[in-house]
Coordinates of C-alpha atoms in Angstrom, one line a residue:
F197 CA -40.3 -2.9 34.0
R198 CA -43.5 -1.1 32.9
K199 CA -45.4 -2.5 35.9
I200 CA -43.0 -1.1 38.5
K201 CA -43.1 2.4 37.0
I202 CA -39.4 3.4 37.0
V203 CA -38.9 7.1 37.9
P204 CA -35.3 8.3 37.8
V205 CA -34.4 10.8 40.6
S206 CA -31.3 12.9 41.1
I207 CA -30.4 14.4 44.4
S208 CA -27.5 16.8 44.9
Y209 CA -26.5 18.9 47.9
E210 CA -24.0 21.7 48.3
Y211 CA -22.0 20.0 51.0
D212 CA -21.5 16.3 51.6
P213 CA -21.8 15.7 55.4
T214 CA -19.9 12.5 55.0
D215 CA -16.9 13.9 53.0
A216 CA -14.3 13.5 55.8
L217 CA -15.7 10.0 56.6
K218 CA -15.0 8.8 53.0
L219 CA -11.4 9.9 53.0
P220 CA -9.8 6.8 54.7
R221 CA -11.2 4.5 52.0
L222 CA -10.3 6.9 49.2
M223 CA -6.7 7.3 50.5
A224 CA -6.3 3.5 50.9
E225 CA -7.5 3.0 47.3
A226 CA -5.1 5.7 46.0
N227 CA -2.3 3.8 47.8
D228 CA -3.4 0.4 46.4
E229 CA -4.1 -0.7 50.0
V230 CA -7.0 -2.9 51.2
Y231 CA -9.4 -0.8 53.2
V232 CA -11.1 -2.5 56.2
K233 CA -14.2 -0.8 57.5
E234 CA -14.5 -0.1 61.2
K235 CA -17.3 -1.7 63.2
N236 CA -20.6 0.2 62.6
E237 CA -18.9 2.4 60.0
D238 CA -21.8 2.1 57.5
F239 CA -24.3 3.0 60.2
M240 CA -22.3 6.0 61.3
T241 CA -21.9 7.2 57.7
L242 CA -25.6 6.7 57.0
L243 CA -26.5 8.6 60.2
S244 CA -24.1 11.4 59.3
G245 CA -25.5 11.6 55.8
I246 CA -29.0 12.0 57.1
M247 CA -28.4 14.3 60.0
G248 CA -25.4 16.3 58.7
Q249 CA -25.3 19.8 57.2
K250 CA -25.9 19.8 53.5
K251 CA -26.8 23.5 52.9
R252 CA -28.8 23.7 49.7
I253 CA -30.4 20.6 48.3
H254 CA -31.8 19.9 44.8
I255 CA -34.1 17.0 44.1
H256 CA -35.3 16.3 40.6
V257 CA -38.0 13.7 40.0
C258 CA -38.2 12.7 36.3
D259 CA -41.3 11.4 34.6
V260 CA -42.1 7.7 34.7
L261 CA -40.2 5.8 32.0
D262 CA -42.8 4.7 29.6
T263 CA -42.0 5.7 26.0
E264 CA -38.4 4.9 26.7
L265 CA -39.3 1.4 27.6
S266 CA -41.3 1.0 24.4
K267 CA -38.4 2.3 22.3
I268 CA -36.0 -0.1 24.1
K269 CA -38.3 -3.0 23.4
E270 CA -38.6 -2.1 19.7
E271 CA -34.8 -1.6 19.2
Q272 CA -33.5 -4.5 21.3
D273 CA -34.7 -8.1 21.1
N274 CA -32.0 -9.5 23.5
Q275 CA -33.0 -9.2 27.2
N276 CA -29.5 -8.4 28.4
K277 CA -29.3 -5.6 25.9
Q278 CA -32.7 -4.3 27.0
I279 CA -31.5 -4.1 30.6
Q280 CA -28.3 -2.4 29.5
A281 CA -30.3 0.1 27.5
L282 CA -32.6 0.7 30.4
A283 CA -29.6 1.3 32.7
Q284 CA -28.3 3.9 30.2
V285 CA -31.7 5.7 30.0
I286 CA -31.7 5.9 33.8
D287 CA -28.0 7.2 33.9
D288 CA -28.9 9.7 31.2
A289 CA -31.8 11.0 33.2
V290 CA -29.8 11.3 36.4
L291 CA -26.8 13.0 34.8
T292 CA -28.8 15.5 32.8
T293 CA -30.9 16.6 35.9
Y294 CA -28.1 16.5 38.5
K295 CA -27.5 20.0 39.8
L296 CA -24.0 21.1 40.2
W297 CA -23.2 23.6 43.1
P298 CA -20.5 26.2 43.5
T299 CA -18.7 23.8 45.8
N300 CA -18.4 21.3 42.8
Y301 CA -16.9 24.0 40.6
I302 CA -14.6 25.4 43.3
A303 CA -13.2 21.9 44.0
Y304 CA -12.6 21.3 40.3
D305 CA -10.7 24.6 40.0
L306 CA -8.7 24.0 43.1
L307 CA -7.9 20.4 42.2
N308 CA -6.8 21.3 38.7
N309 CA -5.2 24.6 39.6
T310 CA -7.4 26.6 37.2
T311 CA -10.0 29.3 37.2
R312 CA -12.1 27.6 34.4
F313 CA -15.3 27.8 36.4
S314 CA -14.7 30.9 38.5
S315 CA -17.7 32.7 36.9
L316 CA -19.9 30.1 38.6
Y317 CA -19.0 31.0 42.2
T318 CA -18.1 34.0 44.3
E319 CA -14.8 34.6 46.2
K320 CA -16.8 34.3 49.4
E321 CA -18.1 30.9 48.4
K322 CA -14.5 29.9 47.6
Q323 CA -13.2 31.1 51.0
V324 CA -16.0 29.2 52.8
F325 CA -15.2 26.0 50.9
E326 CA -11.5 26.4 51.5
R327 CA -12.2 26.9 55.3
R328 CA -14.2 23.7 55.3
L329 CA -11.3 21.9 53.6
E330 CA -8.9 23.1 56.3
M331 CA -11.3 22.1 59.1
R332 CA -12.2 18.6 57.7
I333 CA -8.8 17.3 56.7
D334 CA -5.0 17.8 57.1
A335 CA -4.7 20.2 54.2
D336 CA -0.9 19.7 54.2
N337 CA -1.4 16.1 53.2
A338 CA -1.5 16.2 49.4
L339 CA -3.3 12.9 49.0
A340 CA -6.0 13.8 51.5
R341 CA -6.4 17.2 49.8
S342 CA -6.8 15.7 46.3
S343 CA -9.1 13.0 47.6
F344 CA -11.3 15.5 49.4
L345 CA -11.4 17.8 46.3
S346 CA -12.1 14.9 44.0
L347 CA -15.3 14.1 46.0
Y348 CA -16.7 17.4 45.1
A349 CA -15.1 17.8 41.7
N350 CA -16.1 14.4 40.2
P351 CA -19.7 15.4 39.5
V352 CA -18.3 18.2 37.3
V353 CA -15.9 15.8 35.5
N354 CA -18.8 13.3 35.0
K355 CA -21.1 15.9 33.6
M356 CA -18.4 17.1 31.2
K357 CA -17.7 13.6 30.0
Y358 CA -21.4 13.0 29.5
E359 CA -21.9 16.2 27.6
N360 CA -19.0 15.4 25.3
V361 CA -20.5 12.0 24.5
V362 CA -24.0 13.3 23.8

């Protein structure tokens, strides 16, 4: 692993251009249904992800994992445990450097019917996000609404879980 010079990278963007494209799969999973992809679905999602509007983007490139690898080697003699420890180091690096946007906090608050994070976004940002929600999905469909909001809220949930563990 030292030879390949592992560098954890986190990339976050304010809006996910593929949010509406992800909904059919998420809704099928929520209903315990088998989801069958359409022909060229992966290609279209990839293309939308590259070309679609993201607004603000944050990329964080961490340092090469070096001292971490030495520590893992010292603490773990089993190869499987070394790989698990390396995966955890990479996860830790990504989670600690992943930037959350107002859209993430807005979605969390809307999904959970709270104002917990309202100090981290403006009323205008909330209105713009709610307008996007209305334009991208059938907002009267409760499952579609919660699935859409979960896409944006999950990074907040994950970061809170991580911070509670550390």
